[in-house]
mmCIF file of C-alpha atoms in Angstrom:
data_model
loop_
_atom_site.group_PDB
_atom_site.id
_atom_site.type_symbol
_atom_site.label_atom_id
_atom_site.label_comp_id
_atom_site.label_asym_id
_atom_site.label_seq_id
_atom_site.Cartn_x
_atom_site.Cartn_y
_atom_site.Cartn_z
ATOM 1 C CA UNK A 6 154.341 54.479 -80.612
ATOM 2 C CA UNK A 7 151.417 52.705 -79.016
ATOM 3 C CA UNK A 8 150.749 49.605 -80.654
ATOM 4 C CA UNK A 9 147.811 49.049 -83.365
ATOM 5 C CA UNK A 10 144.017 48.413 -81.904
ATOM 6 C CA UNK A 11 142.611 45.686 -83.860
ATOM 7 C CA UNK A 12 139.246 44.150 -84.591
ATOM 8 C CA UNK A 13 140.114 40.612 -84.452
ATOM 9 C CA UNK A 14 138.448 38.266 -81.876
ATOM 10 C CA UNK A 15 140.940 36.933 -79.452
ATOM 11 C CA UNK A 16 140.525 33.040 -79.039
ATOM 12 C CA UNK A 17 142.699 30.959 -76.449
ATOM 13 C CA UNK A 18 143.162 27.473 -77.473
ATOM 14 C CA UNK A 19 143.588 25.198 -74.343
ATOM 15 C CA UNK A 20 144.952 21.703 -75.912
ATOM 16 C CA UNK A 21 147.880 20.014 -74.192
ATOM 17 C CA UNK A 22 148.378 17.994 -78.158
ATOM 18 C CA UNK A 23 151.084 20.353 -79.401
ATOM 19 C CA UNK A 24 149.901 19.166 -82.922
ATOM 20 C CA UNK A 25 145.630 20.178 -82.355
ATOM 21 C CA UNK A 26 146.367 23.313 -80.221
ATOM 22 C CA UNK A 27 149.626 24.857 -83.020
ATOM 23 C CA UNK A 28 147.151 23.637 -86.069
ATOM 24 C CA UNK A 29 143.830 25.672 -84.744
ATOM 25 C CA UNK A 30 145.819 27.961 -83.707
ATOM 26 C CA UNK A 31 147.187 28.571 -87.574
ATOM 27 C CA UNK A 32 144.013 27.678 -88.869
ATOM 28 C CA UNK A 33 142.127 30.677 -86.922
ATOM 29 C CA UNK A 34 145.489 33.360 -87.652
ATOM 30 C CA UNK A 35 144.550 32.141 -91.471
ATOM 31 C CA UNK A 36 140.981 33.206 -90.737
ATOM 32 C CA UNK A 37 141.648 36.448 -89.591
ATOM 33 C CA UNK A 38 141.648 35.775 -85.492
ATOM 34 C CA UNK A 39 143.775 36.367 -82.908
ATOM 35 C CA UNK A 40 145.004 33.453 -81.589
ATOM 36 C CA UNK A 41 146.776 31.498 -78.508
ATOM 37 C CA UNK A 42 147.750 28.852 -77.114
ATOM 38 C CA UNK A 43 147.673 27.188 -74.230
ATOM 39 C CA UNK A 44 149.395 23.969 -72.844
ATOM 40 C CA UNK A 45 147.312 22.993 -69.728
ATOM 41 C CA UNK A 46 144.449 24.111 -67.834
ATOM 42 C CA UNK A 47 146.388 25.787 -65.642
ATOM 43 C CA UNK A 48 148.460 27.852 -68.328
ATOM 44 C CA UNK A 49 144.719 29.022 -70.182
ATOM 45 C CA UNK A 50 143.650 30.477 -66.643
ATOM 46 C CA UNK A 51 146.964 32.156 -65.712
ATOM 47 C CA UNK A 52 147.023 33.512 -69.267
ATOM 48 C CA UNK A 53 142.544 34.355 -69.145
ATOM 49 C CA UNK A 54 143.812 36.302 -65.495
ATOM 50 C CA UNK A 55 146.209 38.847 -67.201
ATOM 51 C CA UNK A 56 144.577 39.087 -70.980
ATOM 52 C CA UNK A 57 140.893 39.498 -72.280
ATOM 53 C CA UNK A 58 140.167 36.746 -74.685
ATOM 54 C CA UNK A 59 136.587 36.824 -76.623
ATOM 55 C CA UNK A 60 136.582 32.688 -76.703
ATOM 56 C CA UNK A 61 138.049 29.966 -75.204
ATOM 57 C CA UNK A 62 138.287 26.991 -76.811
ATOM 58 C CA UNK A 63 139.422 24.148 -74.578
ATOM 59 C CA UNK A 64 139.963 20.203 -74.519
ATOM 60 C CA UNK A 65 137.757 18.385 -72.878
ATOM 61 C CA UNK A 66 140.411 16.181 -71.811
ATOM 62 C CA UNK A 67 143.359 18.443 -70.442
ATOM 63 C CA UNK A 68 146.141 16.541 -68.371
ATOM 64 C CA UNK A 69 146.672 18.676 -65.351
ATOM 65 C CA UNK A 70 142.882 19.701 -64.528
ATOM 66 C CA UNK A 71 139.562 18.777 -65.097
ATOM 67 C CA UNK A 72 137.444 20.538 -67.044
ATOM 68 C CA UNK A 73 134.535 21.297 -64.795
ATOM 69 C CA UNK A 74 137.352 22.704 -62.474
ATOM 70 C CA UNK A 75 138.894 25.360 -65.222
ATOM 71 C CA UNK A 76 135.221 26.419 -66.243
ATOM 72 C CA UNK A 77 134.348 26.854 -63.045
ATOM 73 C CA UNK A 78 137.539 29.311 -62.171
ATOM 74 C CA UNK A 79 136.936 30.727 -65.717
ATOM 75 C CA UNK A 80 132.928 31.466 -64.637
ATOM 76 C CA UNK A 81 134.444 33.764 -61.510
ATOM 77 C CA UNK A 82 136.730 36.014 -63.453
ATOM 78 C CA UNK A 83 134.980 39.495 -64.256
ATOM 79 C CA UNK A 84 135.793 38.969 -67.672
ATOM 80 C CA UNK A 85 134.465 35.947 -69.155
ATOM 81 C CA UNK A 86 134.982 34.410 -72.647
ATOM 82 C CA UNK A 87 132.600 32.829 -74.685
ATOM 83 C CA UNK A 88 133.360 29.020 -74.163
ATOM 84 C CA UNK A 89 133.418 25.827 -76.626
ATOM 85 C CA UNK A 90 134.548 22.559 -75.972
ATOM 86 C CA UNK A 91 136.444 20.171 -77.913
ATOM 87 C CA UNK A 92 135.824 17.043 -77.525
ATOM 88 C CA UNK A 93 138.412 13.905 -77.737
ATOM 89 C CA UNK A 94 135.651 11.652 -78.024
ATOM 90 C CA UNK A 95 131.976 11.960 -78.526
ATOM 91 C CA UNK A 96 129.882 11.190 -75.326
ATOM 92 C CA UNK A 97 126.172 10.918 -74.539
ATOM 93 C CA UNK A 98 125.041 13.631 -72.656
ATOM 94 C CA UNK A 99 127.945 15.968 -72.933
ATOM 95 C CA UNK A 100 126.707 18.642 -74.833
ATOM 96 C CA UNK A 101 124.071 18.691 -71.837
ATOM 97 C CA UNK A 102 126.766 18.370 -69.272
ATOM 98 C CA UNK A 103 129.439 20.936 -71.258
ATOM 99 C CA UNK A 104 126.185 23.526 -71.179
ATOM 100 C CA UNK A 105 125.503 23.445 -68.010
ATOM 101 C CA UNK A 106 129.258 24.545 -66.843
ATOM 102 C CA UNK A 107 128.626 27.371 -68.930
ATOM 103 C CA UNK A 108 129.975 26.373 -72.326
ATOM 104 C CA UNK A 109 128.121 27.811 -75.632
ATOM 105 C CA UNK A 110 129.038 24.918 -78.123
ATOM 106 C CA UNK A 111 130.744 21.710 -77.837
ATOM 107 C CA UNK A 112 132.395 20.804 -81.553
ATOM 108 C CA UNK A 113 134.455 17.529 -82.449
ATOM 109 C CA UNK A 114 138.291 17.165 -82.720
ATOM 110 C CA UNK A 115 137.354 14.963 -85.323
ATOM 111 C CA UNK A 116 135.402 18.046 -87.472
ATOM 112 C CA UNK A 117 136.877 19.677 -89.705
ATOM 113 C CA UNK A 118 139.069 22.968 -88.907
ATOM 114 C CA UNK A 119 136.488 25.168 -91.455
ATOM 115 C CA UNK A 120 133.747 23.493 -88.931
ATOM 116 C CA UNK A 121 135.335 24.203 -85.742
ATOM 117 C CA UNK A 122 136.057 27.792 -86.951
ATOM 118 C CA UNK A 123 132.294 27.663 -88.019
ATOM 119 C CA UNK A 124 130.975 26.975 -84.510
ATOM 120 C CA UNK A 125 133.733 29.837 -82.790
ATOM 121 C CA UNK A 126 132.084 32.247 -85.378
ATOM 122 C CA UNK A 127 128.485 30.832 -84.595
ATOM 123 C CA UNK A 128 129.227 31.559 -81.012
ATOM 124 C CA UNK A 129 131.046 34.930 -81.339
ATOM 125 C CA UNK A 130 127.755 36.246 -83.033
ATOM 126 C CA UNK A 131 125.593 35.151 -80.880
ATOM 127 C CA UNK A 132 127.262 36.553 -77.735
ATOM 128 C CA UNK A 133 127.017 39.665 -79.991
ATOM 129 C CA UNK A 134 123.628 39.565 -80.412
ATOM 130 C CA UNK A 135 122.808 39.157 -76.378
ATOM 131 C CA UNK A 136 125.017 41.987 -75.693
ATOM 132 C CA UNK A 137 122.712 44.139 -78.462
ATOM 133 C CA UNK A 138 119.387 42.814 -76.970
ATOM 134 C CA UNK A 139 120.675 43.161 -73.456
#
């Protein structure tokens, strides 16, 4: 049998706090996405190389890799997710500095998970609506 084809929006979650990354991930499952994990920087881009994910939401503070350097891989795949940040810590200028590495929203660890899954949603139909227009 070949396995179902589903609707749901695939969204990696790149968090190396076991406890953020396993509680968005239930969170977005309880919202009717698709979702993964991710332990490190390295992990979401060996994992964005072999699957197609429709988001990536990733830590702005990852342990093994800066950020700029996993957008920057994630910018020269052929098949790119929409991108939001999460931040640790809110910083001047880095919702400038997250946009211009390519990122569509930048959203709080501190927010609330129905916020955070808010902004992924806001994002997802937006994307949507370029690809429409294009």
């Amino acid at each position: 049998m070949y396995p179902e084809t589903t609707n749901k929006k695939r969204v990696l979650i790149a968090d190396d706090d076991d406890h953020v990354r396993r509680s968005l991930e239930y969170a977005l499952c309880e919202e009717g996405f698709d979702a993964s994990g991710a332990a490190s920087g390295q992990e979401a881009l060996d994992t964005l190389r072999t699957e197609p994910f429709d988001l990536l939401l990733i830590d702005d503070s990852l342990f093994d890799m800066r950020l700029e350097d996993v957008l920057r891989t994630v910018r020269s795949f052929e098949i790119q997710p929409v991108i939001v940040v999460l931040q640790a810590v809110p910083r001047l200028g880095a919702a400038a500095r997250f946009a211009a590495l390519g990122a569509s929203d930048a959203v709080g660890r501190w927010n609330s998970r129905r916020d955070i899954i808010e902004s992924i949603r806001h994002c997802l139909a937006s994307c949507e609506l370029e690809i429409a227009h294009a």
